[in-house]
CSV table of C-alpha atoms and ligand atoms in Angstrom, one decimal:
chain,number,residue,atom,x,y,z
A,464,UNK,CA,0.1,0.0,0.1
A,465,UNK,CA,1.5,3.5,-1.2
A,466,UNK,CA,1.0,6.2,1.3
A,467,UNK,CA,0.0,9.4,-0.4
A,468,UNK,CA,2.1,12.2,-0.4
A,469,UNK,CA,0.6,15.8,-1.1
A,470,UNK,CA,2.8,18.8,-2.0
A,471,UNK,CA,2.0,22.6,-2.3
A,472,UNK,CA,4.7,24.1,-4.9
A,473,UNK,CA,4.5,27.9,-4.0
A,474,UNK,CA,6.9,28.6,-7.1
A,475,UNK,CA,7.9,32.3,-7.2
A,476,UNK,CA,5.2,33.3,-4.2
A,477,UNK,CA,5.6,33.6,-0.4
A,478,UNK,CA,8.8,35.3,1.2
A,479,UNK,CA,9.5,34.4,4.8
A,480,UNK,CA,6.6,36.2,6.5
A,481,UNK,CA,3.9,35.0,4.2
A,482,UNK,CA,5.5,31.6,4.8
A,483,UNK,CA,5.3,32.2,8.7
A,484,UNK,CA,1.5,33.3,8.1
A,485,UNK,CA,0.7,30.3,6.3
A,486,UNK,CA,2.3,27.6,8.7
A,487,UNK,CA,1.0,29.1,11.6
A,488,UNK,CA,-2.5,29.1,10.3
A,489,UNK,CA,-1.9,25.7,8.6
A,490,UNK,CA,-0.3,23.7,11.8
A,491,UNK,CA,-3.3,25.0,13.6
A,492,UNK,CA,-5.4,22.8,11.4
A,493,UNK,CA,-3.3,20.0,11.1
A,494,UNK,CA,-4.7,17.9,13.7
A,495,UNK,CA,-8.1,17.6,11.8
A,496,UNK,CA,-6.5,16.8,8.8
A,497,UNK,CA,-6.3,12.7,7.9
A,498,UNK,CA,-3.1,11.3,9.1
A,499,UNK,CA,-2.3,8.6,6.4
A,500,UNK,CA,-0.5,11.1,4.0
A,501,UNK,CA,2.7,12.6,3.8
A,502,UNK,CA,2.6,16.6,3.5
A,503,UNK,CA,4.8,18.7,2.1
A,504,UNK,CA,5.0,22.5,1.4
A,505,UNK,CA,7.8,23.7,-1.3
A,506,UNK,CA,8.6,27.6,-0.8
A,507,UNK,CA,10.9,29.7,-2.5
A,508,UNK,CA,14.8,29.2,-1.4
A,509,UNK,CA,14.5,32.4,0.8
A,510,UNK,CA,11.7,30.9,2.8
A,511,UNK,CA,13.3,27.6,3.6
A,512,UNK,CA,14.8,27.9,6.7
A,513,UNK,CA,11.8,29.9,8.3
A,514,UNK,CA,9.7,26.9,7.0
A,515,UNK,CA,12.1,24.4,8.4
A,516,UNK,CA,12.6,26.3,11.6
A,517,UNK,CA,8.5,26.4,12.2
A,518,UNK,CA,7.9,22.8,11.2
A,519,UNK,CA,11.1,21.6,13.2
A,520,UNK,CA,8.4,19.4,15.5
A,521,UNK,CA,5.5,19.2,12.7
A,522,UNK,CA,4.9,16.0,10.4
A,523,UNK,CA,5.2,18.2,7.7
A,524,UNK,CA,8.0,18.1,5.3
A,525,UNK,CA,9.6,21.0,3.3
A,526,UNK,CA,10.8,20.6,-0.1
A,527,UNK,CA,13.1,23.0,-2.4
A,528,UNK,CA,11.8,23.9,-5.8
A,529,UNK,CA,15.0,23.4,-7.6
A,530,UNK,CA,18.8,22.9,-6.8
A,531,UNK,CA,22.1,23.1,-8.4
A,532,UNK,CA,24.2,19.7,-9.9
A,533,UNK,CA,27.2,21.5,-8.6
A,534,UNK,CA,28.3,21.3,-5.2
A,535,UNK,CA,30.1,24.3,-5.2
A,536,UNK,CA,31.9,26.9,-7.2
A,537,UNK,CA,31.8,29.9,-9.4
A,538,UNK,CA,27.9,29.2,-10.2
A,539,UNK,CA,25.9,32.6,-9.7
A,540,UNK,CA,22.8,32.3,-8.2
A,541,UNK,CA,22.6,28.5,-7.5
A,542,UNK,CA,22.1,26.5,-4.2
A,543,UNK,CA,23.5,23.4,-3.9
A,544,UNK,CA,22.1,20.3,-2.1
A,545,UNK,CA,24.3,20.3,1.0
A,546,UNK,CA,23.1,24.2,1.5
A,547,UNK,CA,19.7,22.6,1.4
A,548,UNK,CA,20.5,19.9,3.6
A,549,UNK,CA,22.0,22.7,6.2
A,550,UNK,CA,18.5,24.1,6.6
A,551,UNK,CA,17.0,20.8,7.2
A,552,UNK,CA,15.4,20.4,3.8
A,553,UNK,CA,13.8,16.8,3.0
A,554,UNK,CA,12.9,16.9,-0.5
A,555,UNK,CA,13.7,18.7,-3.8
A,556,UNK,CA,11.5,19.3,-6.9
A,557,UNK,CA,13.4,18.7,-9.9
A,558,UNK,CA,12.6,19.1,-13.6
A,559,UNK,CA,9.2,21.0,-13.1
A,560,UNK,CA,8.0,21.7,-16.3
A,561,UNK,CA,8.3,25.8,-15.9
A,562,UNK,CA,12.2,24.7,-15.3
A,563,UNK,CA,12.3,22.8,-18.3
A,564,UNK,CA,10.4,25.3,-20.7
A,565,UNK,CA,11.3,28.6,-19.4
A,566,UNK,CA,15.2,27.9,-18.0
A,567,UNK,CA,15.8,25.0,-20.7
A,568,UNK,CA,16.5,22.2,-18.3
A,569,UNK,CA,17.4,19.1,-20.2
A,570,UNK,CA,17.0,15.3,-19.3
A,571,UNK,CA,20.5,15.3,-18.8
A,572,UNK,CA,21.1,18.3,-16.5
A,573,UNK,CA,17.7,17.2,-14.3
A,574,UNK,CA,19.3,13.7,-14.4
A,575,UNK,CA,22.5,15.1,-12.6
A,576,UNK,CA,20.7,17.1,-10.1
A,577,UNK,CA,18.4,14.0,-9.2
A,578,UNK,CA,21.9,12.0,-8.6
A,579,UNK,CA,22.8,14.6,-6.4
A,580,UNK,CA,20.4,15.2,-4.6
A,581,UNK,CA,20.2,11.2,-3.9
A,582,UNK,CA,24.0,11.5,-3.1
A,583,UNK,CA,23.0,14.1,-0.2
A,584,UNK,CA,19.6,12.0,0.9
A,585,UNK,CA,17.4,14.5,-0.6
A,586,UNK,CA,14.3,12.8,-2.0
A,587,UNK,CA,13.6,14.2,-5.3
A,588,UNK,CA,10.3,14.8,-6.4
A,589,UNK,CA,11.1,14.2,-10.1
A,590,UNK,CA,8.6,16.1,-12.5
A,591,UNK,CA,7.3,14.6,-15.9
A,592,UNK,CA,4.8,15.7,-18.5
A,593,UNK,CA,3.6,16.3,-21.9
A,594,UNK,CA,2.6,19.5,-23.9
A,595,UNK,CA,-0.4,19.8,-25.4
A,596,UNK,CA,1.0,19.7,-29.0
A,597,UNK,CA,2.8,16.2,-27.8
A,598,UNK,CA,-0.5,14.9,-26.8
A,599,UNK,CA,-1.9,15.8,-30.0
A,600,UNK,CA,0.7,14.3,-31.9
A,601,UNK,CA,0.2,11.0,-30.5
A,602,UNK,CA,3.7,11.5,-28.7
A,603,UNK,CA,2.6,11.0,-25.0
A,604,UNK,CA,4.2,7.9,-24.3
A,605,UNK,CA,7.5,8.7,-26.0
A,606,UNK,CA,7.8,11.6,-24.2
A,607,UNK,CA,7.3,10.3,-20.9
A,608,UNK,CA,9.7,7.0,-21.7
A,609,UNK,CA,12.1,9.4,-22.7
A,610,UNK,CA,12.1,11.8,-19.6
A,611,UNK,CA,12.1,9.1,-17.1
A,612,UNK,CA,14.7,6.9,-18.7
A,613,UNK,CA,17.2,9.9,-19.3
A,614,UNK,CA,16.2,11.9,-16.3
A,615,UNK,CA,16.5,8.7,-14.0
A,616,UNK,CA,19.8,7.3,-15.8
A,617,UNK,CA,22.0,5.5,-13.2
A,618,UNK,CA,19.4,6.2,-10.4
A,619,UNK,CA,19.9,2.6,-8.2
A,620,UNK,CA,16.6,0.4,-7.0
A,621,UNK,CA,17.1,1.7,-3.6
A,622,UNK,CA,17.5,5.5,-4.4
A,623,UNK,CA,14.3,4.7,-6.8
A,624,UNK,CA,12.2,3.9,-3.7
A,625,UNK,CA,13.1,7.2,-2.4
A,626,UNK,CA,12.1,9.2,-5.4
A,627,UNK,CA,8.6,10.8,-5.8
A,628,UNK,CA,7.5,10.8,-9.6
A,629,UNK,CA,5.0,13.8,-10.6
A,630,UNK,CA,3.1,13.6,-13.6
A,631,UNK,CA,2.0,16.8,-14.7
A,632,UNK,CA,0.5,17.2,-18.2
A,633,UNK,CA,2.0,20.7,-19.2
A,634,UNK,CA,-1.6,21.8,-20.6
A,635,UNK,CA,-3.0,21.5,-17.0
A,636,UNK,CA,-0.6,23.5,-15.1
A,637,UNK,CA,-2.0,26.9,-14.0
A,638,UNK,CA,-4.6,26.7,-16.6
A,639,UNK,CA,-7.5,25.5,-14.9
A,640,UNK,CA,-7.8,22.6,-17.6
A,641,UNK,CA,-7.2,19.3,-15.7
A,642,UNK,CA,-6.6,15.9,-17.0
A,643,UNK,CA,-9.8,13.8,-16.6
A,644,UNK,CA,-9.3,11.3,-13.9
A,645,UNK,CA,-9.0,8.6,-16.7
A,646,UNK,CA,-6.5,10.4,-18.7
A,647,UNK,CA,-4.5,10.8,-15.4
A,648,UNK,CA,-5.0,7.3,-14.3
A,649,UNK,CA,-3.9,6.0,-18.1
A,650,UNK,CA,-0.9,8.0,-18.0
A,651,UNK,CA,0.1,7.2,-14.5
A,652,UNK,CA,-0.4,3.4,-15.3
A,653,UNK,CA,1.8,3.7,-18.1
A,654,UNK,CA,4.5,5.7,-15.9
A,655,UNK,CA,4.5,3.0,-13.4
A,656,UNK,CA,5.0,0.4,-16.8
A,657,UNK,CA,8.0,2.1,-17.8
A,658,UNK,CA,9.5,1.8,-14.1
A,659,UNK,CA,8.5,-1.8,-14.1
A,660,UNK,CA,10.7,-2.2,-17.6
A,661,UNK,CA,13.5,-0.4,-15.6
A,662,UNK,CA,13.5,-1.6,-12.3
A,663,UNK,CA,10.9,-4.5,-11.8
A,664,UNK,CA,7.8,-4.8,-10.3
A,665,UNK,CA,8.6,-4.9,-6.9
A,666,UNK,CA,10.3,-1.5,-7.0
A,667,UNK,CA,7.6,-0.1,-9.4
A,668,UNK,CA,4.6,-1.1,-7.4
A,669,UNK,CA,6.1,0.9,-4.5
A,670,UNK,CA,7.1,4.1,-6.1
A,671,UNK,CA,4.5,7.1,-5.5
A,672,UNK,CA,3.2,9.1,-8.6
A,673,UNK,CA,1.9,12.1,-7.9
A,674,UNK,CA,-0.6,14.0,-10.3
A,675,UNK,CA,0.1,17.4,-11.0
A,676,UNK,CA,-1.9,20.4,-13.1
A,677,UNK,CA,-4.9,22.5,-11.8
A,678,UNK,CA,-5.8,20.3,-8.7
A,679,UNK,CA,-8.3,21.7,-6.8
A,680,UNK,CA,-10.7,21.1,-3.8
A,681,UNK,CA,-13.5,19.6,-5.9
A,682,UNK,CA,-11.5,17.4,-8.1
A,683,UNK,CA,-9.2,15.6,-5.3
A,684,UNK,CA,-11.3,13.2,-4.5
A,685,UNK,CA,-11.6,11.7,-8.2
A,686,UNK,CA,-8.2,11.9,-9.0
A,687,UNK,CA,-6.5,10.4,-6.0
A,688,UNK,CA,-9.1,7.9,-5.9
A,689,UNK,CA,-7.4,6.5,-9.3
A,690,UNK,CA,-5.3,3.1,-8.8
A,691,UNK,CA,-2.1,4.6,-9.7
A,692,UNK,CA,-2.2,8.4,-8.6
A,693,UNK,CA,-0.7,8.5,-5.2
A,694,UNK,CA,-0.8,12.2,-4.2
A,695,UNK,CA,-1.0,15.4,-5.7
A,696,UNK,CA,1.8,18.4,-6.6
A,697,UNK,CA,-0.5,21.6,-6.1
A,698,UNK,CA,0.4,24.9,-7.1
A,699,UNK,CA,-2.2,27.6,-7.4
A,700,UNK,CA,-4.6,26.2,-4.8
A,701,UNK,CA,-1.7,25.3,-2.3
A,702,UNK,CA,-1.2,29.0,-1.9
A,703,UNK,CA,-4.2,29.3,0.7
A,704,UNK,CA,-4.4,27.4,3.8
A,705,UNK,CA,-8.1,26.1,3.4
A,706,UNK,CA,-7.8,25.0,-0.2
A,707,UNK,CA,-4.7,23.2,0.6
A,708,UNK,CA,-6.4,21.6,3.6
A,709,UNK,CA,-9.4,20.6,1.6
A,710,UNK,CA,-7.4,19.1,-1.1
A,711,UNK,CA,-5.8,16.7,1.6
A,712,UNK,CA,-9.2,16.3,3.2
A,713,UNK,CA,-11.0,15.4,-0.1
A,714,UNK,CA,-8.2,13.7,-1.5
A,715,UNK,CA,-7.2,11.4,1.3
A,716,UNK,CA,-10.5,11.1,3.3
A,717,UNK,CA,-10.6,10.2,6.9
B,930,LIG,P1,-1.3,24.3,-10.5
B,930,LIG,O1,0.3,24.0,-10.7
B,930,LIG,O2,-1.9,23.3,-9.8
B,930,LIG,O3,-1.5,25.7,-10.4
B,930,LIG,O4,-2.0,23.7,-12.0
B,930,LIG,C1,0.5,22.5,-10.6
B,930,LIG,C2,2.4,22.3,-10.5
B,930,LIG,O5,3.1,23.4,-11.3
B,930,LIG,O6,2.9,21.9,-9.9
């Protein structure tokens, strides 16, 4: 049985003081939320120390939204895995479609980041997903297979078990258009089948695959009710305490 994992990706929102406000309010609601779910918040870098400090004794975990594949040196503007560890970050989102599309991150670069994260025992939330054009051109499976095979190259079986995959169709991110539960389930089933090819069924059955792309309180139940959907990576609806809490409540049940 895979434990669901629901993460809020705040993107370029919430500095330290907004982070503090959110966490204080969210923590006061936590006792009323289902227990059998991992909950993760991903603030911007600048807010990570505040988040981990406030959540030091909480069940809520903290993710970075990106990191460098390098350890140190002349890489202006970058943050290393070791720096994230130093401020007690647990997870790191890698290969988000905005990183791929806006900042040109390749599968090879994302792979280097995934391997670096594992070296330092940070858990990657490894994002994949197709554009609308790719889906309409019938390339969905090819795109996902390449992203998985190249992005997870040299990841060991043990590391794979500590990797979360986020399937996020690019056309559903921030658009209000959600993949139907059946479209999402079909893609997740395909992703799991690629993992079975690469790692065998005993590993692939344990890997958690989140769905992302316009997840809201009113669609969380149906999406997370699908057999191969093990949680959600939430953007817009993760910025408000009440909608994020409702996604957890509706998606996981009591
Ligand atoms: P959205 O973003 O929920 O606002 O569509 C999801 C994501 O980018 O992870």
